[in-house]
DNA sequence: ACACGATTTGCAATCGATTGCAACAAAGCG
DNA sequence: CGCTTTGTTGCAATCGATTGCAAATCGTGT
């Protein structure tokens, strides 16, 4: 077994200079050859490339990054401000992350993921930016860090944020028109006969606050009562909070607008446990249109966000910002997906 | 607005030398001061630390990594071999990723995520390892890359893999005893009256193959028929494949063992659409015990994997490997969670 | 007053790849 | 044949932080 251990017991080619010595050229030439630089003679280049392959040589990325002042790595920060536990597992964020990974990989970037708990680390944004490890930064969700993000954006161009767009904000954001989404969800409920709407969500996150604001717009305009109920997204609290919030007597005309499909699905489960029929006794509308939303009983009526398109837009904007352009934000329209829950 | 733009229009302290000049010391001293090295005078150190804070100075991590030959970054590779699209969104993998992020952050590591499509990139493992960007590597799922992982493990100690453990394998793995899990799932179905079991999953991934093997063990021993049906996990194919696989006439005694809760939940939805009652006409058992499993109708009977414990174990092993120890694999026992679907 | 030890600081090499500039050779031109 | 042009290659500086070793400072003991 240990004698087998040396199929390639060569001195190990670790650096450009090692390879250069073997090839009988200088390190500079090897560097240029591997970079496909046309300055080197074609024969030389092919010989060097072949040698590199044979010896399994890979240039050290740290050294390269240092010299070029470019890492080909994009940072992804997930602030867990208003909800410090485990928001990373929220299906929506994860789906977005998956698509971002797709888009970035396609463009030749690696991604460096960092969970951030702003309460414990005031300095998270500047630290990440200043580390020199990343060429650009994507922030997934503003959480309650809107102001800090604004501050950072003043001095750091290559940053794009997923979240809500506010009038006159300075950082570049991609997201859904949350207020409009809240409005159409609420209008749907009211059109279905709702007279009293409970909003389930955590309004200290700006995205959700905007959905709530939209709901209030519609409710007030149409003369319907609306009551906010705070429910967090962290998986360890979600069920209990939803249960507590729904432990009330519902009357005809009551309805629920959940800030998130995750919350809506938990509500569905809770109501079933309580023996309350959806949508007959209580109507529910969610937000996101996760794949799961179509599979619940009854299938969930929800407001769709275009996650994949959003992810690709974020990457596109970021890359333009990296090259110096000061891009505008993108606000995507939400679409109501009418199914059977509300 | 643009006049406001310079609240701190100082020359910008970007390097150790910049700060050293301001502090009136040498770069070496600054480096030692910021590292908390006791060689420097306490007064000097405090002065330098304060100065660094005032100027928002952050040492360049690339330079540091290069010099120290240590990056404090752990790579996480997600091979999408047997299922190239979007496996990253599989809830199980994502949950694992979340916990890994927790554990690594706690230990002071950053994480670099890389989706890998081995078909398109033969060299993915050595490339990641050889890049010099990471101090260690976690691989989430062996997919169909078992042999390649074995090869790499011979020459690279700091690597831990989530997946299945095979007799005599050389790479360090953390995972559930999939074969045993498959067995107990199947025994449960048979105890409930099943005479013919359909296995839903993709046996080209070793983890799932082991679950199937366990199912076959139990079925053969107890004289029950078992039929494998190939269903992939990628979100774009999953529904159609499950639908196609379940588009058959079920007879009394038929049951389904889904390799994954995700598949089980999709099956539940499909059977409901077909008007087939669970568990009265067909019993179903899943695998993973995702949070969602408790919320389906009927609640899903499944085999639980301890994801969080597994994630922390992986990180623990990895860190010991980074410091040179050659750790053993960890195989965790699966637990049947009996609910109502099977 | 001098030597010696303990602290503290500076100097300069180092990590490995990249790249501007100079050097050199070969080829083209008058 | 001498001179310019084109094509290749080497040399050495550079990115920014770290660290072994030497040097400087201060204090103390004799």
XYZ file of C-alpha atoms (C1' of nucleotides) in Angstrom:
744
model
C 0.000 0.000 0.000
C 2.671 2.454 0.947
C 4.887 1.330 -1.910
C 1.986 2.072 -4.209
C 1.871 5.565 -2.831
C 4.259 7.023 -5.363
C 2.950 6.752 -8.863
C 4.284 10.234 -9.498
C 7.102 10.622 -7.031
C 8.581 13.508 -8.936
C 9.976 16.443 -7.033
C 6.546 18.105 -7.274
C 6.249 21.181 -9.402
C 4.744 23.782 -7.145
C 5.729 27.116 -8.587
C 6.221 28.816 -11.883
C 9.951 28.751 -11.341
C 9.937 24.992 -10.850
C 8.214 24.541 -14.137
C 10.413 27.136 -15.755
C 13.537 25.235 -14.712
C 12.186 22.022 -16.198
C 11.181 23.748 -19.396
C 14.458 25.593 -19.625
C 12.893 29.022 -19.797
C 12.256 31.829 -17.372
C 9.340 32.090 -15.002
C 7.996 35.042 -16.901
C 7.737 33.042 -20.062
C 5.911 30.247 -18.302
C 3.461 32.728 -16.876
C 2.807 34.183 -20.272
C 2.540 30.784 -21.890
C -0.062 29.544 -19.436
C -2.006 32.763 -19.794
C -2.172 32.160 -23.524
C -0.290 35.361 -24.162
C 0.496 35.676 -27.820
C 3.882 37.137 -27.088
C 5.359 33.696 -26.610
C 6.303 31.496 -29.473
C 3.625 28.960 -30.297
C 5.958 25.997 -29.980
C 7.262 27.159 -26.638
C 3.787 27.734 -25.366
C 2.531 24.319 -26.353
C 5.545 22.671 -24.814
C 5.022 24.507 -21.547
C 1.318 23.851 -21.432
C 1.939 20.145 -21.996
C 4.543 20.094 -19.274
C 2.206 21.842 -16.882
C -0.480 19.294 -17.553
C 1.868 16.358 -17.089
C 3.067 17.624 -13.773
C -0.357 18.652 -12.575
C 0.882 22.176 -12.064
C -1.616 24.850 -10.983
C -0.553 28.420 -10.436
C -1.122 29.716 -6.936
C -4.225 31.845 -6.945
C -3.238 33.863 -3.908
C -0.073 35.075 -5.514
C -1.923 35.797 -8.685
C -4.628 37.717 -6.886
C -2.119 39.765 -4.996
C -0.242 40.777 -8.056
C -3.226 41.400 -10.286
C -5.296 43.021 -7.555
C -8.172 40.874 -8.635
C -9.398 37.683 -7.040
C -12.163 36.457 -9.318
C -14.170 35.841 -6.204
C -17.524 37.401 -5.411
C -18.615 37.697 -1.826
C -22.125 36.805 -0.818
C -23.265 38.169 2.494
C -26.396 37.019 4.214
C -27.232 39.377 7.045
C -29.255 37.718 9.756
C -30.106 40.901 11.512
C -33.731 40.744 12.436
C -33.689 37.060 12.880
C -30.356 35.754 13.900
C -30.889 32.025 13.763
C -30.828 30.034 10.603
C -32.385 32.318 8.149
C -29.933 30.890 5.727
C -32.178 27.894 5.474
C -35.164 29.860 4.358
C -36.138 28.321 1.060
C -36.303 31.601 -0.720
C -32.801 32.693 0.160
C -31.447 29.326 -0.677
C -33.092 29.218 -4.034
C -31.698 32.626 -4.781
C -28.277 31.456 -3.669
C -28.465 28.488 -5.990
C -29.231 30.661 -8.975
C -26.534 33.128 -8.026
C -24.100 30.247 -7.916
C -25.189 29.277 -11.399
C -24.831 32.759 -12.773
C -21.482 33.447 -11.150
C -19.987 30.117 -12.125
C -21.003 30.812 -15.669
C -19.101 34.071 -15.577
C -15.995 32.491 -14.139
C -16.315 33.708 -10.593
C -16.016 31.767 -7.398
C -18.222 32.637 -4.514
C -17.391 33.231 -0.949
C -20.261 32.888 1.422
C -20.480 34.676 4.710
C -23.266 34.533 7.241
C -23.397 37.740 9.132
C -24.931 38.567 12.449
C -24.844 42.355 12.569
C -25.725 42.558 16.229
C -22.525 40.811 17.104
C -20.437 42.439 14.431
C -21.095 46.079 13.676
C -18.398 46.155 11.100
C -19.426 43.257 8.928
C -19.838 45.121 5.671
C -16.637 47.145 5.677
C -14.750 44.151 6.892
C -15.861 42.013 4.035
C -15.275 44.748 1.515
C -11.907 45.704 2.927
C -10.561 42.203 3.179
C -9.235 42.307 -0.329
C -10.587 38.844 -0.917
C -13.433 39.770 -3.188
C -13.908 41.692 -6.401
C -17.507 42.465 -5.634
C -20.228 41.844 -3.138
C -23.767 40.572 -3.310
C -25.931 41.061 -0.281
C -28.916 38.791 0.066
C -31.602 40.665 1.903
C -31.356 44.010 3.605
C -32.700 42.734 6.864
C -32.566 45.692 9.252
C -29.256 46.864 7.855
C -30.544 49.355 5.342
C -28.582 52.325 6.672
C -25.330 50.504 6.979
C -25.655 49.305 3.428
C -26.354 52.832 2.284
C -23.206 54.050 3.990
C -21.046 51.388 2.458
C -22.469 51.979 -0.991
C -21.140 55.530 -0.984
C -17.580 54.316 -1.034
C -17.833 50.992 -2.748
C -19.257 50.614 -6.193
C -19.194 46.864 -6.861
C -22.066 45.912 -4.620
C -25.565 44.776 -5.500
C -28.233 43.980 -2.962
C -31.319 41.851 -3.116
C -34.142 43.584 -1.396
C -36.541 46.424 -1.379
C -36.203 49.658 -3.303
C -36.915 52.895 -1.495
C -37.274 56.300 -3.089
C -33.884 57.948 -3.475
C -31.774 55.208 -2.000
C -28.162 55.103 -3.017
C -27.323 51.424 -3.174
C -28.080 49.322 -6.195
C -30.803 46.853 -5.504
C -32.597 44.135 -7.387
C -35.912 42.982 -6.129
C -39.617 42.764 -6.450
C -41.959 45.663 -5.965
C -42.913 44.486 -2.520
C -45.436 47.199 -1.883
C -47.273 46.444 -5.081
C -47.078 42.765 -4.259
C -48.644 43.387 -0.889
C -51.351 45.386 -2.550
C -52.345 42.787 -5.115
C -52.290 40.022 -2.526
C -54.585 42.011 -0.336
C -56.868 42.969 -3.195
C -57.188 39.318 -4.072
C -58.231 38.470 -0.540
C -60.724 41.277 -0.444
C -62.129 40.348 -3.824
C -62.677 36.897 -2.360
C -64.742 38.380 0.430
C -62.207 39.144 3.157
C -63.235 41.827 5.647
C -60.472 41.437 8.196
C -56.932 40.581 7.169
C -54.148 39.357 9.381
C -50.655 40.094 8.141
C -48.145 37.472 9.211
C -44.513 38.563 9.131
C -41.698 40.524 10.666
C -41.985 44.146 9.692
C -38.551 45.061 10.994
C -37.152 43.716 7.732
C -37.725 46.356 5.093
C -38.896 43.913 2.443
C -41.655 42.668 4.661
C -42.463 46.137 5.910
C -43.072 47.144 2.304
C -45.386 44.201 1.749
C -47.273 45.219 4.814
C -47.438 48.807 3.666
C -48.911 47.677 0.362
C -51.451 45.615 2.211
C -52.396 48.613 4.305
C -52.769 50.711 1.149
C -55.277 48.296 -0.295
C -57.074 47.624 2.959
C -57.573 51.278 3.731
C -58.688 52.115 0.254
C -61.246 49.335 0.314
C -62.332 49.844 3.871
C -61.029 46.615 5.332
C -59.369 46.072 8.704
C -55.805 44.828 8.814
C -53.874 43.519 11.803
C -50.134 42.747 11.806
C -48.953 39.637 13.642
C -45.237 39.252 14.160
C -43.837 35.931 13.005
C -40.141 35.319 12.418
C -38.674 33.093 9.781
C -36.082 31.245 11.783
C -36.929 27.599 11.683
C -36.839 27.090 15.414
C -39.334 29.825 16.166
C -41.525 29.751 13.110
C -43.875 26.978 14.045
C -44.479 28.113 17.579
C -45.075 31.699 16.546
C -47.454 30.802 13.796
C -49.306 28.538 16.182
C -49.540 31.270 18.790
C -50.685 33.834 16.257
C -53.369 31.612 14.830
C -54.673 30.481 18.178
C -57.676 32.753 18.014
C -61.257 32.473 16.945
C -61.684 33.278 13.304
C -64.865 34.825 12.049
C -66.354 34.797 8.583
C -64.456 37.248 6.435
C -61.150 36.690 8.149
C -58.145 36.105 5.948
C -54.380 35.789 6.191
C -51.703 37.431 4.126
C -48.412 35.709 4.911
C -45.259 37.647 4.112
C -43.687 34.459 2.849
C -44.776 31.119 1.432
C -42.909 29.460 4.245
C -45.167 31.226 6.706
C -48.221 30.533 4.601
C -47.452 26.827 4.481
C -46.928 26.686 8.217
C -50.239 28.474 8.639
C -51.954 25.975 6.394
C -50.655 23.160 8.555
C -51.681 24.900 11.742
C -55.166 25.691 10.522
C -55.652 22.121 9.444
C -54.640 21.027 12.922
C -57.184 23.426 14.338
C -59.849 22.081 12.045
C -60.293 25.339 10.188
C -61.055 24.952 6.501
C -59.047 26.816 3.869
C -60.256 28.692 1.937
C -63.833 28.196 3.129
C -63.406 29.590 6.625
C -60.151 31.473 6.206
C -58.465 32.483 2.973
C -54.677 32.595 2.719
C -52.323 34.234 0.283
C -48.548 33.817 0.452
C -45.565 35.454 -1.183
C -42.684 34.057 -3.296
C -44.281 31.172 -5.196
C -41.819 28.566 -4.068
C -42.030 25.255 -5.934
C -43.699 23.840 -2.871
C -46.592 26.270 -3.092
C -48.189 24.281 -5.876
C -48.088 21.080 -3.864
C -49.839 22.071 -0.677
C -53.416 21.229 0.188
C -55.094 23.302 -0.968
C -52.580 24.666 -3.477
C -51.380 28.041 -2.324
C -52.417 31.290 -3.906
C -49.344 33.476 -3.787
C -47.449 36.391 -5.234
C -44.663 35.225 -7.458
C -41.144 36.631 -7.393
C -38.905 35.834 -10.328
C -36.005 34.440 -8.384
C -33.926 33.107 -11.213
C -34.286 36.201 -13.330
C -33.461 38.277 -10.285
C -30.321 36.321 -9.571
C -29.056 36.699 -13.094
C -29.878 40.384 -13.039
C -27.892 40.826 -9.845
C -24.849 39.185 -11.345
C -25.178 41.172 -14.507
C -25.373 44.469 -12.647
C -22.519 43.499 -10.387
C -20.220 42.737 -13.258
C -21.029 46.043 -14.867
C -20.304 47.768 -11.588
C -17.008 45.971 -11.278
C -16.041 47.525 -14.543
C -16.945 50.946 -13.237
C -20.443 51.570 -14.427
C -22.882 53.067 -11.946
C -25.949 50.986 -12.645
C -29.543 51.668 -11.736
C -31.623 49.437 -9.525
C -34.045 46.945 -10.964
C -37.511 46.567 -9.543
C -39.414 43.627 -10.931
C -43.173 43.438 -10.999
C -44.817 40.777 -8.844
C -47.410 38.455 -10.311
C -50.347 36.979 -8.566
C -50.557 33.220 -8.966
C -54.136 32.309 -8.235
C -54.564 28.825 -6.833
C -57.048 27.612 -4.279
C -56.076 28.838 -0.841
C -57.266 32.368 -1.243
C -23.979 65.959 -2.542
C -20.542 65.719 -4.076
C -19.075 68.168 -1.570
C -20.530 65.999 1.137
C -18.754 63.072 -0.366
C -15.600 63.564 1.663
C -16.231 63.199 5.346
C -12.970 61.325 5.567
C -10.987 62.616 2.642
C -7.739 61.423 4.129
C -5.116 59.936 1.862
C -6.626 56.486 2.570
C -4.537 54.075 4.533
C -4.351 50.993 2.400
C -1.226 49.171 3.465
C 0.754 48.384 6.527
C 3.423 50.808 5.391
C 0.909 53.628 5.126
C -0.143 53.076 8.672
C 3.453 52.628 9.747
C 4.366 56.006 8.319
C 1.537 57.687 10.190
C 2.415 55.920 13.402
C 6.071 56.644 12.967
C 7.144 53.037 13.190
C 8.081 50.323 10.748
C 5.691 48.084 8.897
C 6.901 45.087 10.811
C 5.936 46.657 14.083
C 2.494 47.489 12.824
C 2.024 43.934 11.672
C 3.027 42.615 15.052
C 0.902 45.138 16.879
C -2.234 44.256 14.960
C -1.551 40.583 15.455
C -1.441 41.156 19.194
C 2.114 39.959 19.304
C 3.525 40.451 22.777
C 6.869 41.492 21.408
C 5.659 45.020 20.889
C 5.410 47.495 23.686
C 1.919 47.750 25.092
C 1.696 51.505 24.556
C 2.871 51.223 21.004
C 0.439 48.469 20.292
C -2.538 50.347 21.649
C -1.606 53.438 19.743
C -1.333 51.507 16.511
C -4.547 49.606 17.052
C -6.382 52.865 17.709
C -4.893 54.422 14.610
C -5.881 51.441 12.533
C -9.436 51.703 13.769
C -9.632 55.416 13.102
C -8.477 55.014 9.570
C -10.560 51.950 8.898
C -7.465 50.036 7.991
C -7.759 46.332 7.191
C -4.779 44.248 6.259
C -4.950 42.674 2.838
C -5.897 39.050 3.219
C -4.366 37.980 -0.041
C -0.953 39.156 0.939
C -1.348 37.610 4.328
C -2.464 34.298 2.892
C 0.408 34.231 0.482
C 2.988 34.869 3.129
C 1.536 32.593 5.782
C 0.557 29.867 3.339
C -2.809 29.722 5.004
C -6.031 31.265 3.836
C -8.537 30.564 6.614
C -10.939 29.567 3.910
C -12.584 26.197 3.580
C -13.803 25.051 0.205
C -17.173 23.429 -0.164
C -17.698 21.464 -3.315
C -21.070 20.254 -4.442
C -20.645 17.742 -7.227
C -23.640 17.576 -9.498
C -22.539 14.465 -11.275
C -25.534 12.242 -11.628
C -27.915 15.099 -11.866
C -26.370 18.151 -13.334
C -29.114 20.723 -12.881
C -29.867 22.432 -9.644
C -29.196 19.801 -7.103
C -27.863 22.625 -5.037
C -31.439 23.491 -4.286
C -32.240 20.128 -2.796
C -33.426 20.911 0.671
C -31.218 18.366 2.310
C -27.994 19.675 0.822
C -28.980 23.184 1.581
C -29.766 22.457 5.183
C -26.422 20.754 5.517
C -24.764 23.759 3.936
C -26.426 26.076 6.414
C -25.143 24.098 9.367
C -21.695 23.861 7.857
C -21.700 27.610 7.536
C -22.584 27.872 11.198
C -19.867 25.511 12.296
C -17.166 27.022 10.107
C -18.006 30.586 11.026
C -17.752 29.618 14.651
C -14.260 28.320 14.051
C -13.158 31.427 12.235
C -13.205 30.095 8.706
C -14.732 31.573 5.625
C -16.306 29.347 3.096
C -15.878 29.196 -0.594
C -18.638 27.501 -2.456
C -18.202 25.768 -5.750
C -20.786 23.952 -7.787
C -19.120 21.315 -9.820
C -20.274 19.504 -12.886
C -17.829 16.639 -13.252
C -18.955 15.713 -16.715
C -17.814 19.045 -17.995
C -14.759 19.306 -15.791
C -12.825 16.133 -15.173
C -10.333 17.933 -13.082
C -12.597 19.628 -10.570
C -11.181 18.120 -7.422
C -7.495 18.608 -8.081
C -8.194 22.040 -9.407
C -9.927 23.144 -6.262
C -7.317 21.571 -4.040
C -4.407 22.891 -6.038
C -5.676 26.429 -6.300
C -4.032 27.437 -3.066
C -7.197 29.242 -2.064
C -8.367 26.832 0.584
C -6.967 25.266 3.714
C -9.306 22.320 3.515
C -12.162 20.909 1.522
C -15.611 19.647 2.335
C -17.421 17.700 -0.329
C -21.180 17.535 -0.054
C -22.297 14.251 -1.544
C -20.276 11.755 -3.449
C -22.621 11.691 -6.376
C -21.023 9.372 -8.909
C -17.552 10.657 -8.155
C -16.532 8.061 -5.610
C -13.381 6.946 -7.415
C -12.139 10.408 -8.119
C -12.567 11.327 -4.498
C -10.668 8.239 -3.471
C -7.791 9.202 -5.733
C -7.603 12.715 -4.414
C -7.744 11.548 -0.818
C -4.486 9.685 -1.244
C -2.548 12.858 -1.697
C -4.593 15.384 0.222
C -5.365 14.977 3.867
C -7.602 17.954 4.731
C -10.727 16.708 3.036
C -13.948 15.393 4.540
C -16.870 14.154 2.518
C -20.537 13.839 3.286
C -21.843 10.600 1.954
C -21.873 6.900 2.143
C -19.242 4.722 3.792
C -18.031 1.681 1.924
C -15.883 -1.072 3.336
C -12.209 -0.176 3.086
C -12.590 3.201 1.468
C -9.751 5.654 1.897
C -11.424 9.002 2.135
C -12.844 10.328 5.368
C -16.581 10.448 5.251
C -19.375 11.518 7.550
C -22.832 10.219 6.916
C -25.717 8.065 7.817
C -25.732 4.308 7.540
C -27.743 4.415 4.371
C -28.026 0.694 3.978
C -29.388 0.292 7.457
C -31.710 3.223 6.827
C -33.016 1.554 3.704
C -33.555 -1.618 5.647
C -35.543 -0.101 8.481
C -37.653 1.932 6.083
C -38.488 -1.199 4.165
C -39.156 -3.225 7.287
C -41.578 -0.569 8.398
C -43.465 -0.772 5.127
C -43.583 -4.538 5.264
C -44.718 -4.511 8.865
C -47.536 -2.273 7.705
C -48.608 -4.874 5.189
C -46.616 -4.026 2.083
C -46.088 -6.898 -0.384
C -44.634 -4.976 -3.291
C -42.342 -2.018 -2.798
C -41.365 0.584 -5.340
C -38.047 2.300 -4.703
C -37.980 5.851 -5.985
C -34.533 7.334 -6.549
C -31.403 7.511 -8.616
C -29.161 4.580 -7.804
C -26.188 5.982 -9.682
C -25.459 8.095 -6.613
C -23.799 5.835 -4.066
C -25.823 7.126 -1.117
C -29.054 6.223 -2.813
C -27.662 2.965 -4.113
C -26.930 2.000 -0.520
C -30.454 2.826 0.543
C -31.728 0.671 -2.246
C -29.391 -2.134 -1.271
C -30.703 -2.005 2.280
C -34.224 -2.127 0.959
C -33.371 -5.165 -1.126
C -31.832 -6.841 1.935
C -35.015 -6.480 3.884
C -37.322 -7.304 0.997
C -35.497 -10.477 0.105
C -35.289 -11.633 3.670
C -38.992 -11.113 4.152
C -40.039 -12.387 0.757
C -41.322 -9.158 -0.685
C -40.934 -7.874 -4.233
C -39.043 -4.644 -4.812
C -38.889 -2.580 -7.987
C -36.557 0.387 -8.528
C -37.911 3.412 -10.356
C -35.433 6.042 -11.433
C -36.288 9.566 -10.323
C -33.798 12.399 -10.266
C -33.689 15.198 -7.763
C -33.248 18.169 -10.039
C -36.198 20.436 -9.600
C -37.002 20.677 -13.263
C -37.286 16.942 -13.782
C -38.494 15.779 -10.433
C -42.180 16.359 -10.824
C -42.474 14.906 -14.291
C -40.491 11.823 -13.390
C -42.431 11.164 -10.248
C -45.644 11.593 -12.186
C -44.491 9.190 -14.876
C -43.331 6.646 -12.344
C -46.560 6.733 -10.397
C -48.785 6.595 -13.434
C -49.596 2.927 -12.915
C -52.329 0.941 -11.284
C -51.570 0.269 -7.677
C -52.769 -2.870 -6.031
C -53.382 -3.610 -2.392
C -50.052 -4.184 -0.699
C -48.166 -1.741 -2.889
C -45.914 0.741 -1.147
C -43.313 3.355 -1.955
C -39.893 3.908 -0.434
C -38.638 7.268 -1.609
C -34.887 7.828 -1.426
C -35.529 11.351 -0.241
C -38.248 13.311 1.504
C -38.325 15.614 -1.464
C -39.311 12.676 -3.638
C -41.732 11.402 -1.045
C -43.484 14.751 -0.841
C -43.754 14.987 -4.597
C -45.206 11.477 -4.599
C -47.728 12.454 -1.983
C -48.883 15.323 -4.142
C -49.040 13.164 -7.225
C -50.998 10.395 -5.534
C -53.433 12.911 -4.193
C -53.934 14.202 -7.703
C -54.571 10.647 -8.865
C -57.075 10.133 -6.101
C -55.031 7.438 -4.381
C -55.269 7.483 -0.610
C -52.165 7.464 1.565
C -51.614 5.341 3.574
C -54.825 3.385 2.969
C -54.148 2.390 -0.621
C -50.406 3.029 -0.816
C -47.987 3.497 2.060
C -45.019 5.830 1.699
C -41.803 6.191 3.641
C -39.243 8.887 2.917
C -35.687 9.619 3.966
C -34.067 12.660 5.677
C -36.806 13.968 7.964
C -36.777 17.476 6.599
C -38.757 19.991 8.667
C -41.392 19.846 5.994
C -41.999 16.149 6.530
C -44.035 16.849 9.641
C -46.304 19.253 7.814
C -47.501 17.210 4.888
C -50.880 15.538 4.663
C -50.648 12.940 5.929
C -47.495 13.620 7.941
C -44.622 11.711 6.410
C -43.093 8.634 7.959
C -39.402 8.891 7.233
C -35.871 7.947 8.191
C -34.153 10.722 10.039
C -30.614 11.872 9.340
C -28.974 14.061 11.953
C -27.966 16.851 9.646
C -26.766 19.364 12.194
C -24.734 16.871 14.151
C -23.289 15.620 10.895
C -22.272 19.094 9.798
C -20.500 19.811 13.050
C -18.787 16.446 12.911
C -17.525 17.196 9.423
C -16.027 20.471 10.501
C -14.498 18.933 13.565
C -12.851 16.174 11.570
C -11.673 18.597 8.945
C -9.965 20.808 11.444
C -8.208 17.862 12.970
C -7.089 16.797 9.531
C -5.803 20.255 8.782
C -3.550 19.871 11.765
C -2.248 16.609 10.428
C -4.327 13.954 12.103
C -5.612 11.099 9.957
C -9.146 10.791 11.254
C -11.578 7.918 10.900
C -14.929 8.183 9.191
C -18.112 8.639 11.149
C -21.210 6.655 10.318
C -24.305 7.778 12.155
C -27.268 5.535 12.827
C -30.532 6.436 11.102
C -33.744 6.652 13.083
C -37.182 5.827 11.904
C -39.669 8.612 12.543
C -43.069 7.009 12.429
C -45.825 9.343 11.324
C -48.860 8.561 9.259
C -47.896 8.059 5.640
C -46.495 4.569 6.019
C 31.459 53.979 34.803
C 31.011 49.672 32.424
C 29.096 45.400 31.140
C 25.279 42.452 30.558
C 20.525 41.049 30.037
C 15.854 42.138 28.797
C 12.721 44.675 25.789
C 11.501 46.684 21.840
C 12.098 47.959 17.087
C 13.894 47.951 12.307
C 15.735 45.665 8.255
C 15.318 42.787 4.621
C 14.055 38.401 2.777
C 10.098 35.787 1.608
C 5.530 33.892 -0.249
C 4.497 33.032 -6.021
C 2.711 35.103 -10.072
C 2.664 39.054 -13.204
C 4.389 42.556 -16.372
C 7.035 46.802 -18.152
C 11.198 47.252 -20.120
C 15.393 45.936 -22.080
C 18.047 42.608 -24.614
C 18.644 39.651 -28.043
C 18.023 37.145 -32.396
C 16.186 36.584 -36.816
C 14.293 38.512 -40.769
C 13.498 42.213 -44.071
C 15.102 46.190 -46.669
C 17.880 49.403 -49.270
C 26.639 44.478 -45.713
C 24.678 47.613 -42.368
C 20.409 49.079 -40.384
C 15.674 48.825 -39.043
C 11.690 46.003 -37.886
C 9.461 42.155 -35.905
C 9.254 38.489 -32.787
C 10.774 36.187 -28.336
C 12.660 35.871 -24.100
C 14.818 37.271 -19.711
C 15.385 40.412 -15.895
C 13.822 42.555 -12.061
C 10.377 45.195 -9.732
C 5.938 44.681 -7.776
C 1.600 43.359 -5.100
C 1.247 43.679 0.822
C 1.892 41.207 5.007
C 4.928 38.359 7.854
C 9.005 37.004 10.468
C 14.048 35.626 11.547
C 17.721 38.080 12.856
C 20.316 42.063 13.999
C 20.432 46.406 16.245
C 19.155 49.761 19.421
C 17.458 51.255 23.833
C 16.876 51.082 28.640
C 17.727 49.561 33.108
C 20.299 47.334 36.614
C 24.018 45.217 39.069
C 28.834 45.622 40.399
